[in-house]
Coordinates of C-alpha atoms and ligand atoms in Angstrom, one line a residue:
X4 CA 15.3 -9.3 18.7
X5 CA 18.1 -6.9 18.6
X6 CA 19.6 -4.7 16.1
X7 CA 16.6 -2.6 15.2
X8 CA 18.2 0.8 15.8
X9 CA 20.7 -0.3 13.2
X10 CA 18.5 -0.9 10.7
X11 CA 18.6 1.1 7.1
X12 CA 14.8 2.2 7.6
X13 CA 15.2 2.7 11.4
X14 CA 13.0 1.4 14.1
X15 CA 9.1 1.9 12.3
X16 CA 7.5 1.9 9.1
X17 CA 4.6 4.5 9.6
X18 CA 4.7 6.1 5.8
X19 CA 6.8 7.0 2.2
X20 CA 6.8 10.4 3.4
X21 CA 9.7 10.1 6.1
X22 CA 11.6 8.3 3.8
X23 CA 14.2 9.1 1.4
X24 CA 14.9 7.4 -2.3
X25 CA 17.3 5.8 -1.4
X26 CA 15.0 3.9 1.4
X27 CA 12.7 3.8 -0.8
X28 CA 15.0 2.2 -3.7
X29 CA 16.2 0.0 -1.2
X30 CA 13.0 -1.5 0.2
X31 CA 11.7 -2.4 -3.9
X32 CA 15.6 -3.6 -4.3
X33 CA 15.2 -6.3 -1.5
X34 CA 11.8 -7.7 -2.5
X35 CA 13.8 -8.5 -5.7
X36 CA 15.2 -11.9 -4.2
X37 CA 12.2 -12.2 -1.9
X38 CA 9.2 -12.9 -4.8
X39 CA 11.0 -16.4 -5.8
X40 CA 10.4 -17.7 -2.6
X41 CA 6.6 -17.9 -2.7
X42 CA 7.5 -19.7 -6.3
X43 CA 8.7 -22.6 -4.3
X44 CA 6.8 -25.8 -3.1
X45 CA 7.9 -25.1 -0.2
X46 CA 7.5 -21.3 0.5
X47 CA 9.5 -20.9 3.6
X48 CA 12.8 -19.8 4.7
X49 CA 14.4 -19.2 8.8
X50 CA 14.8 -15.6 8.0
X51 CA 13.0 -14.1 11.3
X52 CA 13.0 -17.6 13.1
X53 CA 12.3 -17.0 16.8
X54 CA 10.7 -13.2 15.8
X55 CA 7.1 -12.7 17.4
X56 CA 5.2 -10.6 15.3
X57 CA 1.6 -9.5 15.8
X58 CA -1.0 -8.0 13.3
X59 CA -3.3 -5.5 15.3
X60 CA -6.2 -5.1 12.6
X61 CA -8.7 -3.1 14.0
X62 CA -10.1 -1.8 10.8
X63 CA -11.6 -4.7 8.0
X64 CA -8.6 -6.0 5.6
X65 CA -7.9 -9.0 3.6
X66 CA -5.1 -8.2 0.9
X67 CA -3.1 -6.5 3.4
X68 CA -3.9 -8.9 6.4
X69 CA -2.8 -11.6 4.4
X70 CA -0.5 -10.4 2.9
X71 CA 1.7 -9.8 5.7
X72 CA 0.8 -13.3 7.4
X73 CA 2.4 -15.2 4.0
X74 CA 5.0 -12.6 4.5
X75 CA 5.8 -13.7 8.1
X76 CA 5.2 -16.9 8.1
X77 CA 7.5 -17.5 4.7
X78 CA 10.3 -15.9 7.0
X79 CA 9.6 -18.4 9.7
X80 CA 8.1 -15.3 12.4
X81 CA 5.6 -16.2 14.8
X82 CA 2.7 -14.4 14.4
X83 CA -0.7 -13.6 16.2
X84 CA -3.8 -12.0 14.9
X85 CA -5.7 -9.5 17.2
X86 CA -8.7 -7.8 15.8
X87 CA -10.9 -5.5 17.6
X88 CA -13.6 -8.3 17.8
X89 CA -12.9 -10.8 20.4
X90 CA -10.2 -8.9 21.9
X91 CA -10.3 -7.1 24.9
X92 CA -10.9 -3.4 22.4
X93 CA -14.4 -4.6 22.8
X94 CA -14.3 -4.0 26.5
X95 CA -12.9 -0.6 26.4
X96 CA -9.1 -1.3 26.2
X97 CA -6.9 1.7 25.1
X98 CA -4.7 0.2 22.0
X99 CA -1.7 1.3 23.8
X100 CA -2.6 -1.0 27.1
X101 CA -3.2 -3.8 24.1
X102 CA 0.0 -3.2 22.7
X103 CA 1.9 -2.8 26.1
X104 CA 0.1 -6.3 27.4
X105 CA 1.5 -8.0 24.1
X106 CA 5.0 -6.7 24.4
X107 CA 4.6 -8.1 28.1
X108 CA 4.8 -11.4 26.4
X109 CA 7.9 -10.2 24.7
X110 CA 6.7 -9.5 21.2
X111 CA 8.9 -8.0 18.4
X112 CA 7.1 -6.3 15.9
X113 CA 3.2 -4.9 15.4
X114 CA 1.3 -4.7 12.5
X115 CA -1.6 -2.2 12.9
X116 CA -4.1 -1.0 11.1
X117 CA -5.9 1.5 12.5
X118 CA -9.2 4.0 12.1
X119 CA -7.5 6.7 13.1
X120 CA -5.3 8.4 10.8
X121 CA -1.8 9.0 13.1
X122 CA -2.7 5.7 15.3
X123 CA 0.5 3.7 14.1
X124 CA 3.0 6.7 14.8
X125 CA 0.9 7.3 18.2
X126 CA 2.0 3.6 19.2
X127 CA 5.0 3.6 17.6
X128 CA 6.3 6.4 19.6
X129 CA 5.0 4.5 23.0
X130 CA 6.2 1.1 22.7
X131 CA 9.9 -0.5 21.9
X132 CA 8.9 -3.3 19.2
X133 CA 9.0 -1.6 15.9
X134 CA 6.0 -0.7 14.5
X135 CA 4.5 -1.2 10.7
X136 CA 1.4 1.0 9.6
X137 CA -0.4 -1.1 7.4
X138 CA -2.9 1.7 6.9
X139 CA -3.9 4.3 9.2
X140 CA -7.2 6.3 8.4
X141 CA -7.0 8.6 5.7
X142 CA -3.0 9.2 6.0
X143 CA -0.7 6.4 4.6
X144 CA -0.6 2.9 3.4
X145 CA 3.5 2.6 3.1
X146 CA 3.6 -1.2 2.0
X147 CA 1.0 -1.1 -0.8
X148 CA 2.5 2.2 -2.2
X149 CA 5.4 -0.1 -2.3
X150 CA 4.0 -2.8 -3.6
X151 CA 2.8 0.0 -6.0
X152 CA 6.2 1.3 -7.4
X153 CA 7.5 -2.2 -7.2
X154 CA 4.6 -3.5 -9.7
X155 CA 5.1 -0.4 -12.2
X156 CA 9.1 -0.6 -11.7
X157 CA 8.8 -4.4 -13.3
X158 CA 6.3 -3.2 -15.9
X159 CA 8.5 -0.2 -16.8
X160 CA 12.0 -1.5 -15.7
X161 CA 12.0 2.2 -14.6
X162 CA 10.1 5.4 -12.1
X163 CA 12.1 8.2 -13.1
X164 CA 10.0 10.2 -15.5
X165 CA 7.0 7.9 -15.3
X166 CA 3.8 9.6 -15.8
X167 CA 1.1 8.5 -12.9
X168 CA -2.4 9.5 -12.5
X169 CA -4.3 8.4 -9.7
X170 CA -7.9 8.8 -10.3
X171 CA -11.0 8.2 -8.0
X172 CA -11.3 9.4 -4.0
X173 CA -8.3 10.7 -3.3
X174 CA -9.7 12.4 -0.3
X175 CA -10.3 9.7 2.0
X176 CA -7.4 7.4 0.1
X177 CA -4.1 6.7 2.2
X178 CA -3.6 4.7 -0.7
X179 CA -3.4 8.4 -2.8
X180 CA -0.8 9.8 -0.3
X181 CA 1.6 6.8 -0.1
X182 CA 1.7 6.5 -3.5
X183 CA 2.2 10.7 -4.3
X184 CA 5.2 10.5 -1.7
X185 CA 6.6 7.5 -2.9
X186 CA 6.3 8.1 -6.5
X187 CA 7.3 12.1 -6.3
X188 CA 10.8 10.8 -4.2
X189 CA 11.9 8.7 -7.1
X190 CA 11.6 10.8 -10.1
X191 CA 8.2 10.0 -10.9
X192 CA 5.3 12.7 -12.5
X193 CA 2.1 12.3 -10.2
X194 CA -1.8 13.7 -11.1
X195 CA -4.7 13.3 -9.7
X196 CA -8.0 13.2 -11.3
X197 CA -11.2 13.2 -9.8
X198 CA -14.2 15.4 -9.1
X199 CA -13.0 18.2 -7.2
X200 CA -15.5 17.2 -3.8
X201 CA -13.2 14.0 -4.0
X202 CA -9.4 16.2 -4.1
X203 CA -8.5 17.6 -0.8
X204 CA -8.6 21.1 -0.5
X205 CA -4.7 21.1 0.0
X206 CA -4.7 19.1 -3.2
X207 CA -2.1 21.7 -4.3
X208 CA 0.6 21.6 -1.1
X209 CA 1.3 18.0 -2.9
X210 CA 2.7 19.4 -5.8
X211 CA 0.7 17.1 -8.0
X212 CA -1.0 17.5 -11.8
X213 CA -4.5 18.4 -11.6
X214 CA -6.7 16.4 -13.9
X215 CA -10.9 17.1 -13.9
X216 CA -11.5 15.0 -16.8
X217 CA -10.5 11.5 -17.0
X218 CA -10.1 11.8 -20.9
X219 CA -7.0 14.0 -20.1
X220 CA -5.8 12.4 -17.3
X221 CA -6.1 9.2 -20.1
X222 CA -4.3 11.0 -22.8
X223 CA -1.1 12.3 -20.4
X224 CA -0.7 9.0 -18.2
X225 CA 1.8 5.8 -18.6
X226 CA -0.5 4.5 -15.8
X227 CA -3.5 4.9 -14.0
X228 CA -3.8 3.8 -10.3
X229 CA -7.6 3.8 -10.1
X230 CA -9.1 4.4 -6.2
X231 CA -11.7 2.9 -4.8
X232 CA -14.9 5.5 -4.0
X233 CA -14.6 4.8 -0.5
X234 CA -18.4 4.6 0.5
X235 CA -18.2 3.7 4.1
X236 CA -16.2 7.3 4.5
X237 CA -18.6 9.1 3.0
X238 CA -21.6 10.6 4.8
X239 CA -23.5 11.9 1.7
X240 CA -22.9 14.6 -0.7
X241 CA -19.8 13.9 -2.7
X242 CA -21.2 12.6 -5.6
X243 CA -24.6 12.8 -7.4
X244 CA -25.0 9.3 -7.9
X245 CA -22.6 5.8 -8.5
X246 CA -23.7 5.8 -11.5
X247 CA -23.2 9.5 -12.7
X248 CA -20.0 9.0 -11.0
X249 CA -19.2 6.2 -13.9
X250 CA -20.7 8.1 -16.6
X251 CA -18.1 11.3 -15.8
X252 CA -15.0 9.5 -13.9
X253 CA -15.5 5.6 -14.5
X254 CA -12.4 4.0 -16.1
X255 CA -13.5 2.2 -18.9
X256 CA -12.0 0.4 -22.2
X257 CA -14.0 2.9 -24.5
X258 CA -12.2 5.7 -22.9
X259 CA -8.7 3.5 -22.6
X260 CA -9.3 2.8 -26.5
X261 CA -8.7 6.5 -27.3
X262 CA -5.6 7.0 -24.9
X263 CA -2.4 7.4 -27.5
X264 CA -0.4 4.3 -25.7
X265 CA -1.5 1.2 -23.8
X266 CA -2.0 2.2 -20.0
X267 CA -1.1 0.1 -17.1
X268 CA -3.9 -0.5 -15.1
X269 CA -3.6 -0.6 -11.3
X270 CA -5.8 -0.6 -8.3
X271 CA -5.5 -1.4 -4.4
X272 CA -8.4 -3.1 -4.1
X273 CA -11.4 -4.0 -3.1
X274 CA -12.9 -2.8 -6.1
X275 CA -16.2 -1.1 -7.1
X276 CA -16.7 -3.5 -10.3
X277 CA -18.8 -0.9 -12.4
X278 CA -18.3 2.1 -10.8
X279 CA -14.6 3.8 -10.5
X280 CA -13.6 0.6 -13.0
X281 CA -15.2 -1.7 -15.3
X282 CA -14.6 -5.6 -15.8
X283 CA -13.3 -5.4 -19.0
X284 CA -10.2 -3.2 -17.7
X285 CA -9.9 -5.0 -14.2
X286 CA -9.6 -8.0 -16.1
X287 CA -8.0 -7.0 -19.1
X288 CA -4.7 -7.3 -20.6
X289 CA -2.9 -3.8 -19.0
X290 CA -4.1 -4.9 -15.5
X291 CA -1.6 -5.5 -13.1
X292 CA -4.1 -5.5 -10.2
X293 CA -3.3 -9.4 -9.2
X294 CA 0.6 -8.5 -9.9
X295 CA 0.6 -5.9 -7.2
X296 CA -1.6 -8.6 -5.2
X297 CA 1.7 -11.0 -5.3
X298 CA 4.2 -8.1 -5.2
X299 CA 2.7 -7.3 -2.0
X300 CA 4.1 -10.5 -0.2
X301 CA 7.4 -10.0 -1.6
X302 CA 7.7 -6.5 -0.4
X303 CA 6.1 -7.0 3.0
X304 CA 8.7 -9.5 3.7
X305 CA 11.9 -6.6 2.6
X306 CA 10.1 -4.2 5.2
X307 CA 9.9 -7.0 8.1
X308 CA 13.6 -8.4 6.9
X309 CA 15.2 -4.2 7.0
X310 CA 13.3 -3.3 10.6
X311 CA 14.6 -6.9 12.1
X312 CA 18.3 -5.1 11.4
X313 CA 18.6 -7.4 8.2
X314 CA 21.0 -6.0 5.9
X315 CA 20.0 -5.6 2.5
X316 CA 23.7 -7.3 1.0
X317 CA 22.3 -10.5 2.6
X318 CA 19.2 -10.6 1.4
X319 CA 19.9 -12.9 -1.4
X320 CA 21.6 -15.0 0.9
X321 CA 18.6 -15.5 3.6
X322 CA 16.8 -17.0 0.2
X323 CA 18.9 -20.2 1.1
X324 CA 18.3 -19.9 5.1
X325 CA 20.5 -17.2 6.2
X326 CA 19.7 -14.8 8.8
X327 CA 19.8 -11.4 10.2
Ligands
CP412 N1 -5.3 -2.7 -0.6 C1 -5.8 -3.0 0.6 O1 -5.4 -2.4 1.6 O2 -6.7 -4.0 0.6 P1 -7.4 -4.6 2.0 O3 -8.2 -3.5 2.6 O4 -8.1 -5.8 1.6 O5 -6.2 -4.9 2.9

């Protein structure tokens, strides 16, 4: 597939943080015509027909794994799922001799995610097919920061001057720092709120609010992107206990009740039901948590349309089958 190095967002997306607004804008601007099509009966148009894309998921995933199958397949791509079980990983392969052996077969675009944080610009900057982090360790997670501002720019009809607090585990979230770059390039206020074992120690290099109570992260925020405590990262000693953790940080409609406006309610998933959130705000009506679910498809399919060389002006048009 050609015109790659012509693209708007260049040859890779490996985070928000290399990108400008205006990329950023761009990228939320072309999901626009992209959500109708998984309205349709017949959710498919020849977009990326003839494109072979493979998804590389070598950590566990089903949103974002998904996600991006819909999102290739509804452009007409050819796609391939490798995971690290039943793939030659399991025998000791390097993930660059994976990736060089599937662009052998003349692939045109990888999906990874990775362990590792740094693994999808290690790869990116070794082979030729552009490359798509769909979450690397504890560094980014571009498309579901996207799907993120995409989600609170329909709520809002607006970023600038948006007041975001992301509460939970930022420490081990790339879901934190995709969302902080993002959100900080187009206008957006960012906190964080969390207990301070669960803030990086660089927490203030990001520029970002500081909340340590969650009754004033509450009373300042339009939204609240709530994190996951992200147990399997943990070795011990963060926290006292999941259920102290509630008690102090949990996101709950008792606390929400006393907030002076309605929050929006987002969170990546999976969730801790009980723990960073409860069911009655998960499920309740500020939730946006299945929106961003379905906003993730449409924006997914923007970033694969952009690094194919698709140029945002025809966007609308490859809604009714035309191309790059
Ligand atoms: N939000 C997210 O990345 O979810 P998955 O791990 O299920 O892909």
């Amino acid at each position: 597939m050609s015109g790659a190095a012509a693209a708007p967002l260049g040859k890779d997306l490996l985070g928000l943080e290399p990108l400008t607004a205006e990329q950023i804008t761009l990228i939320l601007d072309t999901a626009e015509p992209f959500k109708e099509i998984s309205e349709r009966a017949i959710k498919k148009v020849p977009t990326l027909r003839g494109a072979t894309i493979v998804n590389l998921f070598f950590e566990a995933s089903t949103r974002t794994r998904v996600s991006f199958e819909f999102a290739e397949k509804r452009l007409s791509a050819d796609t391939v799922n490798v995971g690290s079980t039943g793939s030659s990983v399991q025998k000791g392969e390097t993930l660059v001799d994976t990736a060089r052996n599937l662009e052998a077969m003349r692939i045109d675009m990888v999906v990874i995610r990775h362990g590792a944080s740094g693994a999808a610009q290690f790869l990116a900057d070794r082979i030729e097919s552009n490359v798509i982090n769909a979450g690397d360790g504890t560094h980014e997670h571009p498309t579901q920061g996207l799907l993120d501002l995409l989600t609170l720019r329909d709520r809002f009809k607006r970023l600038d001057g948006l007041k975001v607090c992301i509460v939970g585990d930022v420490l081990h979230s790339r879901v934190a720092r995709s969302n902080i770059w993002g959100l900080k390039k187009v206008g957006a206020e960012v906190a964080v709120c969390g207990p301070r074992s669960l803030l990086p120690n660089a927490i203030d290099e990001l520029e970002v609010e500081v909340f340590d109570r969650v009754e004033d992260a509450i009373e300042w925020a339009d939204a609240l992107n709530v994190l996951r405590l992200q147990l399997e990262r943990m070795q011990g000693g963060y926290i006292p206990s999941l259920r102290e953790y509630n008690r102090v940080f949990g996101v709950s409609r008792e606390r929400l009740e006393r907030a002076p406006r309605d929050l929006v309610i987002l969170h990546p998933g999976p969730m801790n039901r009980g723990v960073e959130i409860d069911s009655d705000v998960a499920d309740g009506p500020f939730s946006v948590i299945l929106d961003q679910v379905t906003n993730g498809v449409a924006v997914r399919m923007a970033v694969l349309y952009l690094l194919s060389g698709g140029r945002p002006e025809l966007a609308e048009a490859a809604k009714s089958g035309g191309g790059r």
